[in-house]
Tab-separated table of C-alpha atoms in Angstrom:
chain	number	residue	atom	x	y	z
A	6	UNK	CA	-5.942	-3.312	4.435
A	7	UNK	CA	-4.170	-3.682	0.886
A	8	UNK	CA	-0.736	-3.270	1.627
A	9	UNK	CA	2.136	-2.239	-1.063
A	10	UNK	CA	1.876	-5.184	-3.750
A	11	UNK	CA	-2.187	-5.035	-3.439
A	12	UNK	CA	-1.440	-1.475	-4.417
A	13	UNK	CA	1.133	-1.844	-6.537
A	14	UNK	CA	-1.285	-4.561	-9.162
A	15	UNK	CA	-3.827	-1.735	-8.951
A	16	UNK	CA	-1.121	1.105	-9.980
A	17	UNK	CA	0.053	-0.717	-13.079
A	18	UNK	CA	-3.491	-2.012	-14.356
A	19	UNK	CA	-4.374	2.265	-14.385
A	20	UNK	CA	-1.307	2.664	-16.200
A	21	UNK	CA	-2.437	0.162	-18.690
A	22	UNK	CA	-5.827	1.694	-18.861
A	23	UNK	CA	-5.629	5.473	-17.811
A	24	UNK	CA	-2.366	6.881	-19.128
A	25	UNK	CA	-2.850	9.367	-21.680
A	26	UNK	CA	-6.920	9.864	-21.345
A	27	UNK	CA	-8.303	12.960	-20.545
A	28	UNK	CA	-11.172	13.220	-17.969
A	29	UNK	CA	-14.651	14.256	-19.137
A	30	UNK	CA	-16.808	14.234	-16.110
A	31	UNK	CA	-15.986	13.460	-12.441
A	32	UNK	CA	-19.284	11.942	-10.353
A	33	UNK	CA	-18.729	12.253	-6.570
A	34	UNK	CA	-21.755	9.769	-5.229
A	35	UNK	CA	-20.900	9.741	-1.537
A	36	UNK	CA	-19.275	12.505	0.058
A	37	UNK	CA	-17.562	10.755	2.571
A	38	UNK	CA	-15.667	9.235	-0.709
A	39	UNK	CA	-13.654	12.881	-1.170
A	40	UNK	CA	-13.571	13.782	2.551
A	41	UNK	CA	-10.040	14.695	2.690
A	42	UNK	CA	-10.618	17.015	-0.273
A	43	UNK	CA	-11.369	20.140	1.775
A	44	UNK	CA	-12.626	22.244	-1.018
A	45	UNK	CA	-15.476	19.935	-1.278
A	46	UNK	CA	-16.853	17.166	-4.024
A	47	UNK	CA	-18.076	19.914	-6.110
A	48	UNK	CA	-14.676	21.116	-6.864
A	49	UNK	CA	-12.937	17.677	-6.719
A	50	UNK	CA	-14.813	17.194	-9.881
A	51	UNK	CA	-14.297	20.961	-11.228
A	52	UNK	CA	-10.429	20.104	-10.852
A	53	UNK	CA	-10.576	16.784	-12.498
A	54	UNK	CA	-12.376	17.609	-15.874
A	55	UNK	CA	-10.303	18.457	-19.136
A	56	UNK	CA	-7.051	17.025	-17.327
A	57	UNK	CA	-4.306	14.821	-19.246
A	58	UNK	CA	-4.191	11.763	-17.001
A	59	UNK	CA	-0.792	10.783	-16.898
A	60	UNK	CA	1.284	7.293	-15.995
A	61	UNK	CA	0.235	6.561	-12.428
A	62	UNK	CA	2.690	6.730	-9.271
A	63	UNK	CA	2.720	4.970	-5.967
A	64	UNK	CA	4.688	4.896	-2.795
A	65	UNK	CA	3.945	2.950	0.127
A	66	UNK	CA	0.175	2.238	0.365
A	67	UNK	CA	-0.256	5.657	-1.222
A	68	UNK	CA	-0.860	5.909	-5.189
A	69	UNK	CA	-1.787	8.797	-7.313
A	70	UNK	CA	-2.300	10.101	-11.497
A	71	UNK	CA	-0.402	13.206	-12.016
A	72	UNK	CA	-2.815	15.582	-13.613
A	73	UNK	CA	-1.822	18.083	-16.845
A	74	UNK	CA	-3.536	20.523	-18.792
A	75	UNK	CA	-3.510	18.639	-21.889
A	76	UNK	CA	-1.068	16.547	-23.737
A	77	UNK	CA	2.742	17.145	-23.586
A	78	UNK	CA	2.173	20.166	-20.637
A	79	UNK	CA	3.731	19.275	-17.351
A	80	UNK	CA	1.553	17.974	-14.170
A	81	UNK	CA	0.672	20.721	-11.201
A	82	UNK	CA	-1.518	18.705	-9.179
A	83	UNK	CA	-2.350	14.848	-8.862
A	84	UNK	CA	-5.648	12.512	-7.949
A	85	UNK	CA	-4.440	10.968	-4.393
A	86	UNK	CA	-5.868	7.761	-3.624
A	87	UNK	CA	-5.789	5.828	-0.595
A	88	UNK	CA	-7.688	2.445	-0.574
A	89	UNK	CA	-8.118	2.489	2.995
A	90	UNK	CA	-9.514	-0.706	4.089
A	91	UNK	CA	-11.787	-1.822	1.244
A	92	UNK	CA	-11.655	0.788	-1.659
A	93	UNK	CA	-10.813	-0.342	-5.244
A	94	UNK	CA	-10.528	1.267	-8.531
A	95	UNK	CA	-12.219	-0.203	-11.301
A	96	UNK	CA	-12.239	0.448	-14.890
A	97	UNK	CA	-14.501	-0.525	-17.946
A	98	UNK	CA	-17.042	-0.014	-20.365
A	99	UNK	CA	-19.060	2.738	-19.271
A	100	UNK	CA	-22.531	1.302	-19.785
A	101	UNK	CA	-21.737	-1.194	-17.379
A	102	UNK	CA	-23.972	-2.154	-14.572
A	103	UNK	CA	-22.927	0.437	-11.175
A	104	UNK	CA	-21.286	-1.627	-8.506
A	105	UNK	CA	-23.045	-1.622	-5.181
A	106	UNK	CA	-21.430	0.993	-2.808
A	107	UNK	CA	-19.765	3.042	-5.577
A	108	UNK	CA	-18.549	6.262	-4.512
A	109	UNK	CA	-17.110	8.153	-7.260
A	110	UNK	CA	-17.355	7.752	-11.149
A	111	UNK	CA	-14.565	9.611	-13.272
A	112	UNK	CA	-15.151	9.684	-17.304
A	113	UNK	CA	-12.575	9.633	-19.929
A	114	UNK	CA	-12.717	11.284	-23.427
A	115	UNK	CA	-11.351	8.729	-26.296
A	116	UNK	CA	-8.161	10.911	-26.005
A	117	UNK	CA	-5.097	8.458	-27.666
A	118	UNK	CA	-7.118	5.522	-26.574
A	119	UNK	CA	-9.860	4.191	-29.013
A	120	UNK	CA	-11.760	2.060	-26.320
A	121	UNK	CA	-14.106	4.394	-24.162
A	122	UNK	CA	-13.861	3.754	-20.784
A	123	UNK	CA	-14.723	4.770	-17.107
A	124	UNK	CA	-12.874	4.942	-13.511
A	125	UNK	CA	-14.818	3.973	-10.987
A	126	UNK	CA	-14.279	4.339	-6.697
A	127	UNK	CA	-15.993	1.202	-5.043
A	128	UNK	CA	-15.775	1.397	-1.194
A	129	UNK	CA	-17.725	-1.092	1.136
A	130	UNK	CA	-16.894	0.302	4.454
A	131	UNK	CA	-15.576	4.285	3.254
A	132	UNK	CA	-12.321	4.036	4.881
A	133	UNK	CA	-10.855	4.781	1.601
A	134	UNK	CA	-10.325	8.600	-0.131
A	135	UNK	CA	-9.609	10.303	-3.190
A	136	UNK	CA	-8.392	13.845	-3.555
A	137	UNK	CA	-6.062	16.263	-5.893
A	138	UNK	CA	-3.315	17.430	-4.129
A	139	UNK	CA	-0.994	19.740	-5.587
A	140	UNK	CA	2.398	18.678	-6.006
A	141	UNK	CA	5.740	19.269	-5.100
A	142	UNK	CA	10.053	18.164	-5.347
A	143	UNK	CA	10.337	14.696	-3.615
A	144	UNK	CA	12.831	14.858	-1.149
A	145	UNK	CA	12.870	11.073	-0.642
A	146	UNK	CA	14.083	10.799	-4.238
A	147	UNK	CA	17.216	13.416	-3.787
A	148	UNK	CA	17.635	16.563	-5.798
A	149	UNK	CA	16.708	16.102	-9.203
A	150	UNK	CA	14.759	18.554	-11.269
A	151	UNK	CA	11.350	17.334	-11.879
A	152	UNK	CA	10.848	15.534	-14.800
A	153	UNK	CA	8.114	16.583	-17.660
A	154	UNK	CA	6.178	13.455	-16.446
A	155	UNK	CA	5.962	14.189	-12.972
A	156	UNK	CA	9.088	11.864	-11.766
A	157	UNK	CA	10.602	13.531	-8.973
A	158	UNK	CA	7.498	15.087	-7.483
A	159	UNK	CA	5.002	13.538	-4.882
A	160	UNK	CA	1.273	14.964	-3.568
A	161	UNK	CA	1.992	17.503	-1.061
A	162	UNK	CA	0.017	15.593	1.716
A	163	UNK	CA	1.715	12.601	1.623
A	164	UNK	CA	5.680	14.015	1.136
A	165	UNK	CA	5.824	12.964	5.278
A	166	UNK	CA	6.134	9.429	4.004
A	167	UNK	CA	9.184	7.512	3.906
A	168	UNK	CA	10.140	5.508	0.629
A	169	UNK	CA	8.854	2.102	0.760
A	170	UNK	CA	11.387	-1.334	0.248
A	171	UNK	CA	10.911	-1.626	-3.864
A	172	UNK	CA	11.895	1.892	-4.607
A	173	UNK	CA	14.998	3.145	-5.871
A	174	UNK	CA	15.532	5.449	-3.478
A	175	UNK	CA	15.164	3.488	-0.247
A	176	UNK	CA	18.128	3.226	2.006
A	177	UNK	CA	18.666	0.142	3.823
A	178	UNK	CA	21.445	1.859	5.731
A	179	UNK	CA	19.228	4.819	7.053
A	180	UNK	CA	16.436	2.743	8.030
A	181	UNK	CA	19.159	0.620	9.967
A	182	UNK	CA	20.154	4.247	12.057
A	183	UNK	CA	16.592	4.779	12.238
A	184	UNK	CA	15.888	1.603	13.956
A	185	UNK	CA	18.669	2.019	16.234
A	186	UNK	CA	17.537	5.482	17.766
A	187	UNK	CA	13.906	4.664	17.636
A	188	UNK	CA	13.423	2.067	20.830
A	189	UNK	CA	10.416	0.619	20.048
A	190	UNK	CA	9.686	-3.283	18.486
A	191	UNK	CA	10.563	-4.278	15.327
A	192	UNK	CA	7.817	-4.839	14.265
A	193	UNK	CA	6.186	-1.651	15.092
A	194	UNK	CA	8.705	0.082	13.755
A	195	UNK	CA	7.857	-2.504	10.511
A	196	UNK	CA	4.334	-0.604	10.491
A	197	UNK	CA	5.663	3.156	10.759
A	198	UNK	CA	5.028	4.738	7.721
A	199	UNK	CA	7.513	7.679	8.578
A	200	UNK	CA	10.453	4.946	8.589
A	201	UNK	CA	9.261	2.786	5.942
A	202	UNK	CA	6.302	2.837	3.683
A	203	UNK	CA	3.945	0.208	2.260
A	204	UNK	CA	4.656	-2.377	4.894
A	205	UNK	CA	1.626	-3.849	6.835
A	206	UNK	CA	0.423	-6.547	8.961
A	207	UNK	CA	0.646	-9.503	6.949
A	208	UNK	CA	3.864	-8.703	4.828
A	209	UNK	CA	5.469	-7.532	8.557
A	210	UNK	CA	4.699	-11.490	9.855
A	211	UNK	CA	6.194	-12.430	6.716
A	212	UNK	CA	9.217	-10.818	6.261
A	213	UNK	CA	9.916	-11.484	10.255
A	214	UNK	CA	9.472	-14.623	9.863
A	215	UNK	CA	11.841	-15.127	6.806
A	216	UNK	CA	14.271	-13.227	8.587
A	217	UNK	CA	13.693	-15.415	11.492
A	218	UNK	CA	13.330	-12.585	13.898
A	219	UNK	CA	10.505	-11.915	16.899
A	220	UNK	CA	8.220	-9.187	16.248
A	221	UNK	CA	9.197	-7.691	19.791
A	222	UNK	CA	12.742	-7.711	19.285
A	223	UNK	CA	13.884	-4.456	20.375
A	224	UNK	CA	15.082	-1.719	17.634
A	225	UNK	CA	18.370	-0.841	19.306
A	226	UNK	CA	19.436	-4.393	19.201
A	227	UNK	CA	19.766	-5.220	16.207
A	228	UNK	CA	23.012	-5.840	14.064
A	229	UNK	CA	23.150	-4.307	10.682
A	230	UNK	CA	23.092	-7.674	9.793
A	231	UNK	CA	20.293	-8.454	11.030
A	232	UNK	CA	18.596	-5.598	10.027
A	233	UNK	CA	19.357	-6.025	6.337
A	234	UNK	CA	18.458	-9.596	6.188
A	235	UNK	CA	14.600	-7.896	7.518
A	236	UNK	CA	14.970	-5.309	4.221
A	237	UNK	CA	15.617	-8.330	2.112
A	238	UNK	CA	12.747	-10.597	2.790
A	239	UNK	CA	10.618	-7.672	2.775
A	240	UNK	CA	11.323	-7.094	-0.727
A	241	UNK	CA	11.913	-10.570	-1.625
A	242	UNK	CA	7.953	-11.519	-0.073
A	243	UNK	CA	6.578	-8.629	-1.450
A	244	UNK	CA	8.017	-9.221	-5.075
A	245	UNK	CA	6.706	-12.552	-5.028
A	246	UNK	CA	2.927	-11.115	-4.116
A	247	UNK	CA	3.132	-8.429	-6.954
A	248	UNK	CA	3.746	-11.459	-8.973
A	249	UNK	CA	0.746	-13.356	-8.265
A	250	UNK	CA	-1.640	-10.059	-8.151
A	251	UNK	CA	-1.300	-9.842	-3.880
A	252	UNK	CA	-3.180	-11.453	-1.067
A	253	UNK	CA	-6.799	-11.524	-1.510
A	254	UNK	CA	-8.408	-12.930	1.463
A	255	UNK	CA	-12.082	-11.938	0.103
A	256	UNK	CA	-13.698	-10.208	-3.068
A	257	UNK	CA	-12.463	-6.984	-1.089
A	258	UNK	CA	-9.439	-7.176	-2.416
A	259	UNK	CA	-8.792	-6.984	-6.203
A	260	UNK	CA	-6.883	-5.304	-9.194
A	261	UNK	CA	-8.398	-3.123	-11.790
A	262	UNK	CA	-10.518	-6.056	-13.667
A	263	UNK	CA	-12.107	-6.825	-10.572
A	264	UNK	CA	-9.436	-9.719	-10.294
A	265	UNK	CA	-8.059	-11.352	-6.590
A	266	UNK	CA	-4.667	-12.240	-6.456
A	267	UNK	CA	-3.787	-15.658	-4.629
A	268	UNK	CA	-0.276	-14.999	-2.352
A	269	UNK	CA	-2.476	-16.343	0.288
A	270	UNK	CA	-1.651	-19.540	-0.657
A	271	UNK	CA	2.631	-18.839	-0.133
A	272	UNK	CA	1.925	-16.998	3.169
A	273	UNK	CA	4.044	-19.147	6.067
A	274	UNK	CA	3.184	-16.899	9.205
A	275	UNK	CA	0.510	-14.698	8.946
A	276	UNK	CA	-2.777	-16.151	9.573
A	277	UNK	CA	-1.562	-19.648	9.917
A	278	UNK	CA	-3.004	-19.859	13.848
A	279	UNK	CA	-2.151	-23.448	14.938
A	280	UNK	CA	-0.629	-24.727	11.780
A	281	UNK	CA	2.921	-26.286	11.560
A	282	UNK	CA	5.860	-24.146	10.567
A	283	UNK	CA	7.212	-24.914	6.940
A	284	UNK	CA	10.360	-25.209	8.250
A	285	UNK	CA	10.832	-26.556	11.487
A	286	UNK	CA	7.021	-28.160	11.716
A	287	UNK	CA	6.461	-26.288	15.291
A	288	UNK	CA	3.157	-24.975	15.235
A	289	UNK	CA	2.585	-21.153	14.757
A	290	UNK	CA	1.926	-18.973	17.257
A	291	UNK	CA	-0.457	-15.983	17.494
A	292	UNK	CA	-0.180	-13.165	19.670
A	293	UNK	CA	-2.719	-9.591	20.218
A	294	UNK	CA	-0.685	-6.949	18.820
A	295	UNK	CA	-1.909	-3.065	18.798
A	296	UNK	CA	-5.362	-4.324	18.710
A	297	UNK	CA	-4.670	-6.863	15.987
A	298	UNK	CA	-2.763	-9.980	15.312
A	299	UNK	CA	0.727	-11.182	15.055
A	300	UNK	CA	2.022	-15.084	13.987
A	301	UNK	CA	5.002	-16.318	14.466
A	302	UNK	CA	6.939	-19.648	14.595
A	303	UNK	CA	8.181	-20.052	18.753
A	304	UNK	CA	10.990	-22.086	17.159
A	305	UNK	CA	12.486	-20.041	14.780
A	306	UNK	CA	11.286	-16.887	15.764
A	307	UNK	CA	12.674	-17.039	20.013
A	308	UNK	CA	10.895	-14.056	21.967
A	309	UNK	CA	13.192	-11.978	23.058
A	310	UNK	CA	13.597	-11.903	27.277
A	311	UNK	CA	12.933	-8.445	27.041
A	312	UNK	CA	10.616	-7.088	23.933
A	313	UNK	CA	8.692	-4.298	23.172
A	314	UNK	CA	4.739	-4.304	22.437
């Protein structure tokens, strides 16, 4: 599943392409696309046309385009979108061939841009969603008044989420108490997305194993130390994907140009089954996690004598 720098490449490719368009048409082509949308596709695509699409937002895995009615008016509402496990948002000339398992087509006036252009929802395995969501303060981000732009409010559905490691308003220091009352493995506390967005399986190995901790050391151990050095190399491995478009391990995974980004070559736990450790050479280890996978280096990464699963 794209995790927060996948995300991330896609948010700032719409804001290069989307920002300041206004939608024409809205095409729902699969249902299943605008599922969590409970009014239905019929009025996904009723609440889409004649908005101001304004400069996109993310947090966590989340991302979404604050919606206004017209140029220079405030947004009310915003199109949610959740990529799920292979969804991507694509953008072009709209004469272009469809993509296979398209889902949802959204069409832009000229607007302040003078290249037409379309927004298209391609989703192999519909896992993914769009909807408009009204929305409302961010209490993550503190008490500021809204801005005109939308900064300072978040889609209603999603304000349950905690802020994720490369926004300004994440606290190290709360996450620390967090992970001291919680009792549960780091590293499933890692994957919480009501203690800290955007954080997934493969940037979890990674910033574990940078911090050179055991994904079932236990929450209430750990030092605040220890707990910042996990905060840093989370930000510090998922700066370096943004920079190099994310982890593409197939076609599934790509920016707004239909582009893969290639952090899979820089990963040093995740995936690496068998493989020696590039810094102590011991080879890594994988273990069955919550149905999936987790890889760590035995060496630097000791199990603790009593972990959490």
């Amino acid at each position: 599943m794209p995790e927060l720098p996948e995300v991330e490449v896609v948010r700032r490719g719409l804001d290069r392409w989307t920002t300041g368009r206004t939608v024409a048409t809205a095409e729902v082509l699969h249902p299943r696309a605008v599922r969590r949308h409970e009014a239905g596709p019929a009025d996904f695509a009723g609440r889409l046309a004649g908005r101001t699409v304004l400069a996109p937002r993310r947090r966590g895995k989340y991302l979404w385009l604050p919606l206004a009615d017209g140029p220079g008016a405030a947004p009310s509402e915003a199109l949610l979108a959740h990529l799920g496990m292979s969804g991507q948002l694509l953008v072009g000339e709209p004469g272009r061939e469809p993509q296979k398992h398209l889902r949802v087509r959204i069409g832009f006036t000229d607007g302040a841009a003078a290249d037409p252009l379309d927004l298209r929802f391609v989703d192999q395995r519909t896992f993914g969603h769009l909807m408009v969501a009204d929305l409302v303060p961010d209490a993550v981000a503190g008490a500021a008044a809204p801005a005109p732009d939308g900064t300072g409010l978040v889609p209603e559905t999603i304000v349950h989420i905690a802020a994720d490691p490369l926004e300004a308003a994440f606290d190290g220091d709360a996450l620390y108490r967090a992970l001291r009352r919680r009792k549960t493995g780091i590293k499933r506390a890692l994957l919480d997305q009501s203690l800290v967005s955007g954080v997934g399986n493969i940037y979890a190995d990674e910033a574990l194993w940078r911090a050179r901790l055991h994904w079932a050391r236990p929450t209430e151990t750990l030092t605040r130390a220890e707990a910042a050095r996990i905060v840093q190399a989370a930000q510090d491995v998922m700066s370096a994907a943004l920079a190099v478009g994310g982890t593409s391990f197939d076609s599934l995974y790509v920016d707004v140009n239909g582009d893969s980004g290639y952090f899979e070559r820089s990963l040093d736990a995740y995936g690496r089954r068998d493989e020696p450790c590039r810094r102590c050479g011991t080879p890594i280890r994988r273990d069955e996690f919550m149905n999936r996978s987790s890889y760590s280096c035995p060496v630097c990464q000791p199990r603790p004598r009593r972990g959490r699963y």
